[in-house]
Short mmCIF file of C-alpha atoms and ligand atoms in Angstrom, two decimals:
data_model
loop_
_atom_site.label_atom_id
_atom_site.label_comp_id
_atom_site.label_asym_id
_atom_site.label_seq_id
_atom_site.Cartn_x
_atom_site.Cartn_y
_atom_site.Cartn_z
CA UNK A 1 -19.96 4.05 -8.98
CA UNK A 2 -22.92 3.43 -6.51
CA UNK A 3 -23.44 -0.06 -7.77
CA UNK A 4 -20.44 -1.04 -5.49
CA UNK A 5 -20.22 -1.65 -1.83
CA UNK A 6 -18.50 0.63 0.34
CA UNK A 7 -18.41 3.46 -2.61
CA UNK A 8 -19.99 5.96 0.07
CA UNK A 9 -16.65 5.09 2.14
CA UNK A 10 -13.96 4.28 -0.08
CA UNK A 11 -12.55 5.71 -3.44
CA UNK A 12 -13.68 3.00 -6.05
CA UNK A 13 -12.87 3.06 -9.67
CA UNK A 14 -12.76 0.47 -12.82
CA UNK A 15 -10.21 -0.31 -14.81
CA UNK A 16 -9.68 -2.99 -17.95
CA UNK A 17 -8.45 -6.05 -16.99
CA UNK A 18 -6.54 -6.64 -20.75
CA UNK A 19 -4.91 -3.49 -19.98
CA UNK A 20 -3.29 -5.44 -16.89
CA UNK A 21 -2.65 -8.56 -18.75
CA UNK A 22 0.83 -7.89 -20.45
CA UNK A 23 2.04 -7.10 -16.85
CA UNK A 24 1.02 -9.74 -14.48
CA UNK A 25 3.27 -10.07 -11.77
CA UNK A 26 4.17 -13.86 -11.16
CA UNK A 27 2.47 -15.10 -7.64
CA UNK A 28 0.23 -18.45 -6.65
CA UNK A 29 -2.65 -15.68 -6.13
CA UNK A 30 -2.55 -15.95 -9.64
CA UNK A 31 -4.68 -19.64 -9.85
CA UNK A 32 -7.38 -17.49 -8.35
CA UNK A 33 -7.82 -14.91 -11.26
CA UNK A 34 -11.23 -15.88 -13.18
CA UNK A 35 -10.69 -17.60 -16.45
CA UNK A 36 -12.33 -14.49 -18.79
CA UNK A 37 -11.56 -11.37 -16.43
CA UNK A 38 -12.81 -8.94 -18.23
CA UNK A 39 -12.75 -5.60 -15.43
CA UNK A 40 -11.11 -4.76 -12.44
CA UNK A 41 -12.96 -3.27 -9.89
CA UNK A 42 -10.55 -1.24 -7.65
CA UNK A 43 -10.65 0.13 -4.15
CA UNK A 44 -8.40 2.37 -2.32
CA UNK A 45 -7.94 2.10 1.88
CA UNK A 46 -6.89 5.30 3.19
CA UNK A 47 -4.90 5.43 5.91
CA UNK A 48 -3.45 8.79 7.00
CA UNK A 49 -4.23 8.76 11.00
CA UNK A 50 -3.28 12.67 11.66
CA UNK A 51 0.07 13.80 13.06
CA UNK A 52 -0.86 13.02 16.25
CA UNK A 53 -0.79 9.40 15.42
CA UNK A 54 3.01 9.53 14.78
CA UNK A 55 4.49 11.02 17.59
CA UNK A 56 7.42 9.25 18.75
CA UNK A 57 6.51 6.62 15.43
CA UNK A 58 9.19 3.87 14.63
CA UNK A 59 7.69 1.91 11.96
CA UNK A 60 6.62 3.63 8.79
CA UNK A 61 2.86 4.66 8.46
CA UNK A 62 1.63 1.85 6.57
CA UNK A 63 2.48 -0.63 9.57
CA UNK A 64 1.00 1.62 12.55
CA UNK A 65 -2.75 0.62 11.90
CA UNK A 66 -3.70 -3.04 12.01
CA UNK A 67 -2.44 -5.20 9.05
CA UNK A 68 -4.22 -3.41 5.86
CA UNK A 69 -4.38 -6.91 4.58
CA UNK A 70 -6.75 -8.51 7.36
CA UNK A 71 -8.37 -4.92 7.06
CA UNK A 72 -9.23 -4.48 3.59
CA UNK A 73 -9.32 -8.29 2.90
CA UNK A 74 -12.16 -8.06 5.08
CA UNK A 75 -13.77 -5.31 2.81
CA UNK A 76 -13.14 -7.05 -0.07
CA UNK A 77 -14.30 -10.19 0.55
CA UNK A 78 -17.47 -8.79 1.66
CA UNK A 79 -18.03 -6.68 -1.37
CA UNK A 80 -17.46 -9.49 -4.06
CA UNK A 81 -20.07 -11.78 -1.96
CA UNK A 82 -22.45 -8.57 -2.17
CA UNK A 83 -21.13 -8.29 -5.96
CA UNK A 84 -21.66 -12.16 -6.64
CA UNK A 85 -25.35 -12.21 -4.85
CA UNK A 86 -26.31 -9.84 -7.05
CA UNK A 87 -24.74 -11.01 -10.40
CA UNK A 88 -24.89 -15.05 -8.96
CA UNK A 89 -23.34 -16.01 -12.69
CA UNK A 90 -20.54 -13.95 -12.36
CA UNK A 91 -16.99 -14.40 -10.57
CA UNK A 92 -16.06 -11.71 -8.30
CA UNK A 93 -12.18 -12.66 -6.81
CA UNK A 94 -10.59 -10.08 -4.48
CA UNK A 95 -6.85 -9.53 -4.02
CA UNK A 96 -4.89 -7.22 -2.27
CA UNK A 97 -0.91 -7.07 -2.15
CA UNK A 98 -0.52 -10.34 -2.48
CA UNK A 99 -1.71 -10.06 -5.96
CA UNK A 100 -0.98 -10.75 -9.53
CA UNK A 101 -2.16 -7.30 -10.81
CA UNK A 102 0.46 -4.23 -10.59
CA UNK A 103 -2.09 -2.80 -8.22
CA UNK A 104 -0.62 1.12 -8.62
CA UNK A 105 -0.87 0.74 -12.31
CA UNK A 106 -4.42 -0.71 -11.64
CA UNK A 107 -5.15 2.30 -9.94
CA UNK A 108 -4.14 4.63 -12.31
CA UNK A 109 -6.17 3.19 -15.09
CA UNK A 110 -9.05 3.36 -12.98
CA UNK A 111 -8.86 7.17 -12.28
CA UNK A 112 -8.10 6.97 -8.93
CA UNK A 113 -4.79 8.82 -9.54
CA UNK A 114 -1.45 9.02 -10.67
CA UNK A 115 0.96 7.27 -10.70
CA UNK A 116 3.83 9.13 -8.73
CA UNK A 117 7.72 9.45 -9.27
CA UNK A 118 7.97 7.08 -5.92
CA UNK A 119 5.83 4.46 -8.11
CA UNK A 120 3.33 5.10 -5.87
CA UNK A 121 -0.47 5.99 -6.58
CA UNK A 122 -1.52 9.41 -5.60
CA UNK A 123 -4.73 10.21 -4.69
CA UNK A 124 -6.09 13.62 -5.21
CA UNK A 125 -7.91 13.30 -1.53
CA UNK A 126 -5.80 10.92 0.32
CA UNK A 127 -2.64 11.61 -1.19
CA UNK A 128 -0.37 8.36 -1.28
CA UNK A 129 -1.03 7.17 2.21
CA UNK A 130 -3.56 4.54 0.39
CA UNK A 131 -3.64 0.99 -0.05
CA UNK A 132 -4.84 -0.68 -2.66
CA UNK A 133 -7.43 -4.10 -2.98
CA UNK A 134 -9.13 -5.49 -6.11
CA UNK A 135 -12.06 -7.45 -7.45
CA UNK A 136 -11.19 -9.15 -10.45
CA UNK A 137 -14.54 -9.78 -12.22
CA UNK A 138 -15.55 -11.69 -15.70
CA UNK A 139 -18.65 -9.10 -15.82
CA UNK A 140 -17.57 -6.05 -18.03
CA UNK A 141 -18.49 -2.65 -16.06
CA UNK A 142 -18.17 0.44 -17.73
CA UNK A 143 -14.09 1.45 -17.36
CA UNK A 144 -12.94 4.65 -16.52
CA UNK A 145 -12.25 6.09 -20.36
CA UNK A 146 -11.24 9.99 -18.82
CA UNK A 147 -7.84 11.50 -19.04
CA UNK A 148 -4.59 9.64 -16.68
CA UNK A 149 -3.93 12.04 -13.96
CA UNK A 150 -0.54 13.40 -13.85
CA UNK A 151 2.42 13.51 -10.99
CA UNK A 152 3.27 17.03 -10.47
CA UNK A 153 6.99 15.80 -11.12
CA UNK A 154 8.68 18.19 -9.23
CA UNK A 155 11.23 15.34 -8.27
CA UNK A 156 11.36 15.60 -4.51
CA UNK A 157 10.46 11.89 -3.95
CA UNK A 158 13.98 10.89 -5.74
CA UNK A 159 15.93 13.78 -4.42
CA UNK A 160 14.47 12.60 -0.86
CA UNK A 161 15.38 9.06 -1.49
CA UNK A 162 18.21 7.96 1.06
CA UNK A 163 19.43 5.23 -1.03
CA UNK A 164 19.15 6.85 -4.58
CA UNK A 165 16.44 4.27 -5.54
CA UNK A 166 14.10 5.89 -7.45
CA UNK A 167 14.60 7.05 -11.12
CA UNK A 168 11.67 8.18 -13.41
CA UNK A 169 8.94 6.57 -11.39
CA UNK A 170 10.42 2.95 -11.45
CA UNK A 171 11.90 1.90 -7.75
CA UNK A 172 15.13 -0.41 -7.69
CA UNK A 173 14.32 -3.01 -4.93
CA UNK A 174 17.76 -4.03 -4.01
CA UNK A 175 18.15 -0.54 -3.03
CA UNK A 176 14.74 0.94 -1.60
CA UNK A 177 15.16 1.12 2.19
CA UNK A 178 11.75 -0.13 2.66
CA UNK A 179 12.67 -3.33 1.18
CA UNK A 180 16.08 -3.45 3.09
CA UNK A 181 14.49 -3.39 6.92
CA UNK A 182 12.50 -6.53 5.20
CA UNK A 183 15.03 -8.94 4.58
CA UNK A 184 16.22 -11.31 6.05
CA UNK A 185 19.98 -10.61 5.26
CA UNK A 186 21.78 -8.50 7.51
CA UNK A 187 21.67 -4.92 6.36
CA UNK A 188 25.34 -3.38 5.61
CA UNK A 189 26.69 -1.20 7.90
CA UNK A 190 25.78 1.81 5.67
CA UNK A 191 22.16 0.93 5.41
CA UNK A 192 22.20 0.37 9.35
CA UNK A 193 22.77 3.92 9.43
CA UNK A 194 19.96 4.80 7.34
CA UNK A 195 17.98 3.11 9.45
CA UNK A 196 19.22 4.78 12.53
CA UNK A 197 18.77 8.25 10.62
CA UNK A 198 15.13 7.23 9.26
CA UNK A 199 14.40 5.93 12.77
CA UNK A 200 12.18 3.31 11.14
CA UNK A 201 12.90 -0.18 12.26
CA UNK A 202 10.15 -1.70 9.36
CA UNK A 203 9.44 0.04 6.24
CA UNK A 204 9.85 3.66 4.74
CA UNK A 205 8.65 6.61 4.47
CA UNK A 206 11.02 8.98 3.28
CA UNK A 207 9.88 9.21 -0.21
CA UNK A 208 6.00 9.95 0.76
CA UNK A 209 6.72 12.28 3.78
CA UNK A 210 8.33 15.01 0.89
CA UNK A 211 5.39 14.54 -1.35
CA UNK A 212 3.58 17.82 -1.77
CA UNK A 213 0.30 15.45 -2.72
CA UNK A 214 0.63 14.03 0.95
CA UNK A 215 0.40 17.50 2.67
CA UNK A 216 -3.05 18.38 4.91
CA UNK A 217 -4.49 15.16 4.20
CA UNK A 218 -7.97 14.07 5.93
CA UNK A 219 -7.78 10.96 8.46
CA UNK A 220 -8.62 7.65 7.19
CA UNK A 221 -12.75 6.86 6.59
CA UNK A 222 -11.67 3.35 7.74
CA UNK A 223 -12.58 2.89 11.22
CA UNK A 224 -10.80 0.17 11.50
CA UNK A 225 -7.71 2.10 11.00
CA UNK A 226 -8.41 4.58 13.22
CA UNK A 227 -9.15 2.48 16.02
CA UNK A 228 -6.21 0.03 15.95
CA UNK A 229 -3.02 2.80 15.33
CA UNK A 230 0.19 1.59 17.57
CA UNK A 231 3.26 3.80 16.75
CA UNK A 232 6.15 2.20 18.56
CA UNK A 233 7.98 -1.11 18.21
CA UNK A 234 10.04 -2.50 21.49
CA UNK A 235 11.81 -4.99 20.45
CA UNK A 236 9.98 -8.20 22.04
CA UNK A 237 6.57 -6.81 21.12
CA UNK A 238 4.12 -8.72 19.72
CA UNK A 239 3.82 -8.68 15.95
CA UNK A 240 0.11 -10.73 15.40
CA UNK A 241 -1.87 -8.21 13.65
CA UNK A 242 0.28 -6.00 12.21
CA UNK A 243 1.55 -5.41 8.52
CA UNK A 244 5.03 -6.73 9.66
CA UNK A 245 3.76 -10.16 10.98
CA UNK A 246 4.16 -12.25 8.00
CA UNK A 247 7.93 -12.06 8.31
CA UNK A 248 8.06 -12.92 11.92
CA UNK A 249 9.54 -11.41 14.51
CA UNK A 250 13.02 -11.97 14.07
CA UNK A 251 13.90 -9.03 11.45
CA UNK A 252 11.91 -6.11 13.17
CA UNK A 253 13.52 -7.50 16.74
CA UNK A 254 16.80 -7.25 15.01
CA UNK A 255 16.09 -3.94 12.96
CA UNK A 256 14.75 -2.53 16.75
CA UNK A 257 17.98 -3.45 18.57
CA UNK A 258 20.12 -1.66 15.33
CA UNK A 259 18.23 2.04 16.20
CA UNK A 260 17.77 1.95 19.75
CA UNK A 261 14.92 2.57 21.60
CA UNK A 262 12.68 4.88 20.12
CA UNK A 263 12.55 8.21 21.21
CA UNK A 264 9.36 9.45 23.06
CA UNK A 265 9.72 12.91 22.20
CA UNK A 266 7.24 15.36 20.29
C1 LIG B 301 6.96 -5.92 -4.12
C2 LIG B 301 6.34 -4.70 -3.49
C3 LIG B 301 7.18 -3.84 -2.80
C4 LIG B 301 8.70 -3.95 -2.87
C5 LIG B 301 9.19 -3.46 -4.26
C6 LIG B 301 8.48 -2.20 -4.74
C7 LIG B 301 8.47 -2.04 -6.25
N1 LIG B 301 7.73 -1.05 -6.73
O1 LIG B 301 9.05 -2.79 -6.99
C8 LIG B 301 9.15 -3.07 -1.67
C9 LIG B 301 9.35 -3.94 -0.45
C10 LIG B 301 10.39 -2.22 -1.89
C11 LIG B 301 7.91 -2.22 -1.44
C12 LIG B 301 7.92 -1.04 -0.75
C13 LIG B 301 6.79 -0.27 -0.50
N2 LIG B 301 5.53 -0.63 -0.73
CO1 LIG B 301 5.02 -2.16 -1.81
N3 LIG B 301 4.37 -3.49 -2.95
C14 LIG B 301 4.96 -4.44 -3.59
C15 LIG B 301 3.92 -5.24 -4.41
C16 LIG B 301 3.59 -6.51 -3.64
C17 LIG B 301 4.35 -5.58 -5.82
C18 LIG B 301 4.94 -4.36 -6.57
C19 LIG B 301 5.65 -4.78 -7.82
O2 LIG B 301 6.45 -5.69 -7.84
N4 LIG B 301 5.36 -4.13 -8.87
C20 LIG B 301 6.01 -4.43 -10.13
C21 LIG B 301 6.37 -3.14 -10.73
C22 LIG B 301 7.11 -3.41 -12.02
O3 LIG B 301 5.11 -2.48 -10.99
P1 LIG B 301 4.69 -1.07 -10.40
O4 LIG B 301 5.35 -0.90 -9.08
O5 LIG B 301 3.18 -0.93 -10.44
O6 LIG B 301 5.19 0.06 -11.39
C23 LIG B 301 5.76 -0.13 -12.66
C24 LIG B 301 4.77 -0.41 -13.77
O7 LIG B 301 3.53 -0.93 -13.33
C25 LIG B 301 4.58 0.93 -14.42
N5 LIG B 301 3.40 1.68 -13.98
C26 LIG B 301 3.05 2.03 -12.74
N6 LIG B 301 1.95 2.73 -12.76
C27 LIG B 301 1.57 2.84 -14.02
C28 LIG B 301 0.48 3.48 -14.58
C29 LIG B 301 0.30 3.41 -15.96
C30 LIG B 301 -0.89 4.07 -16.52
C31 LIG B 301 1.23 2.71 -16.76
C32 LIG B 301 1.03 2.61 -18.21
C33 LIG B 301 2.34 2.10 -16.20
C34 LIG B 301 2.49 2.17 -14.83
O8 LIG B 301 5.71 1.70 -14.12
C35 LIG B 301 6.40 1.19 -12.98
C36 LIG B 301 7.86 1.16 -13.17
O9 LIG B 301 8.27 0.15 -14.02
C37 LIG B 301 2.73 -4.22 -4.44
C38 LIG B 301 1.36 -4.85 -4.55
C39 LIG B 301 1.01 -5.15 -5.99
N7 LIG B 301 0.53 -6.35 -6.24
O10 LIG B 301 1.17 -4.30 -6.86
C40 LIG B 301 2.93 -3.43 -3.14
C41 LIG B 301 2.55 -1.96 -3.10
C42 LIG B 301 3.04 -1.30 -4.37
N8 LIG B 301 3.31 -1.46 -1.97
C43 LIG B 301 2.71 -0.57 -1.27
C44 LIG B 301 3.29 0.15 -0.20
C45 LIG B 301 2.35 0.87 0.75
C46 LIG B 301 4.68 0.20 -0.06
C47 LIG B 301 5.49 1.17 0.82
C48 LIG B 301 4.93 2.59 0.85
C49 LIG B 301 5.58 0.58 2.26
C50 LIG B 301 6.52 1.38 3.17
N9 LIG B 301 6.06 2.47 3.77
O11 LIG B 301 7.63 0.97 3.37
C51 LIG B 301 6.88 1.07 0.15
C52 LIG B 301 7.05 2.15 -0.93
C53 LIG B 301 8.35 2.05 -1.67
C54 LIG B 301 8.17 2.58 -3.08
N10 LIG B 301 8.47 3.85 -3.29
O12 LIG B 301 7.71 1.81 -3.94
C55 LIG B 301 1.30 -0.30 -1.79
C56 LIG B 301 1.32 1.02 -2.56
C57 LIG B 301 0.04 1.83 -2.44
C58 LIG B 301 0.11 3.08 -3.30
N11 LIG B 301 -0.45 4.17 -2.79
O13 LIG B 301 0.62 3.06 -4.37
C59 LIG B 301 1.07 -1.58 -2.70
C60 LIG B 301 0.20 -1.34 -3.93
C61 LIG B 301 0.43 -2.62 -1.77
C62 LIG B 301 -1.06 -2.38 -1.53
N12 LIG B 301 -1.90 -3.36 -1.84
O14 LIG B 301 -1.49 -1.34 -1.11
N13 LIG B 301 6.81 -2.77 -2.04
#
């Protein structure tokens, strides 16, 4: 995997892009894909900061860094220009989240892990606490052809889950709390408990923190992680930056004032 920027940072695998194909998810990203992708070149963005990170933590670990989409945008686009300079008759387009691919699935078939009960892709080094960014590509590379790794499916993950959301690795969105403290409708009174219980006013973890994949895991590679972690939302802070700022700052304020202030303790 040397042939690809960053592989002496990042985990970086290849998958088939006709093995994506029957499962595109609908977005305008979409226009962007290369007419002929042929591979997927896939990167994961670890970012587990270390306990000590999330002390006192009201958002959910994938928001405490800086946005993983500036972040690892950044990456990518600087890869596929490496990518393109050196194959100049190629197309190299990068996505991440905002992307047409089913980028845990992507994942999977690329070796970089399995696919947990939580949906999630799990990492044999960085556990789940990884995002995920790809270079769609109408160059064929070599694919990764070994063995799918498996979940340990002990079940935790949907015995954990506060809202009874996950069931045999497929996650109901009308019910994952995650995707509750996103929308713009006003959470029922239940789920404003299950906020107040989760004590996260944007996202959730609940369903990674029981993972036994996630346990001992090494801090991030990504500097830029490391160097940009804020923990704790106050209701009035600023949201440029961060992985909640494309929704504005009306939910989080509203999601902030629902849990109270956050707690400062250990
Ligand atoms: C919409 C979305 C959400 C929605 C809905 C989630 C859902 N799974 O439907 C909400 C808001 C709830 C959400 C929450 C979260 N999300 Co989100 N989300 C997405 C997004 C944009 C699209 C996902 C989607 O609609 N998939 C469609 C479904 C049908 O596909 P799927 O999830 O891959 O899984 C199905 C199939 O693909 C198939 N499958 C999966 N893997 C495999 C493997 C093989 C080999 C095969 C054959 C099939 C298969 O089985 C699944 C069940 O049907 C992706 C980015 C992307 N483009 O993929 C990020 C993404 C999945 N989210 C991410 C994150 C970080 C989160 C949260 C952890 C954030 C948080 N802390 O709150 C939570 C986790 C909740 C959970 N357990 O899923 C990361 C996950 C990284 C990882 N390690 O897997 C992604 C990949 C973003 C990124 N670029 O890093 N998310």
């Amino acid at each position: 995997m040397s042939e690809f920027p960053f592989a002496d940072l990042l985990p970086v695998g290849v998958c088939r892009f006709a093995d994506l194909a029957d499962g595109l998810l609908p977005c305008r990203a979409a226009s962007r894909l290369p007419k002929n992708a042929a591979s997927v070149i896939v990167y994961l963005f670890p970012y587990w900061l270390g306990d000590e990170a999330y002390r006192g933590a009201n958002v959910s670990k994938y928001a405490v860094p800086a946005d993983y989409h500036t972040v690892a945008g950044d990456y990518l686009a600087r890869a596929a220009a490496a990518l393109k300079e050196r194959w100049p008759g190629c197309a190299f387009e990068p996505f991440c989240d905002n992307s047409p691919l089913p980028e845990a699935r992507a994942a999977v078939l690329a070796g970089l892990g399995a696919k947990g009960r939580n949906g999630l892709l799990l990492n044999e080094t960085y556990g789940s606490f990884c995002f995920i960014g790809e270079i769609v590509t109408d160059r064929v590379f070599p694919a990764y052809d070994g063995p799918l790794k498996t979940c340990l499916n002990c079940g935790r993950c949907e015995r954990a889950c506060p809202t009874g959301a996950l069931h045999d690795g497929a996650v109901d969105k009308t019910l994952c709390l995650s995707d509750v403290s996103q929308r713009k409708t006003e959470p029922t009174p239940e789920q404003r408990d299950l906020m107040r219980q989760t004590g996260c006013v944007w996202g959730c973890d609940v369903c990674q923190d029981v993972c036994p994949v996630n346990r001992d895991l090494p801090v991030t590679p990504v500097p830029e992680f490391r160097e940009s972690a804020r923990a704790v939302f106050h209701a009035g802070d600023p949201v440029e930056g961060r992985a909640y700022a494309w929704r504005g700052r009306a939910v989080i304020d509203r999601n902030a004032a629902y849990t109270g202030e956050p707690s400062e303790k250990e």
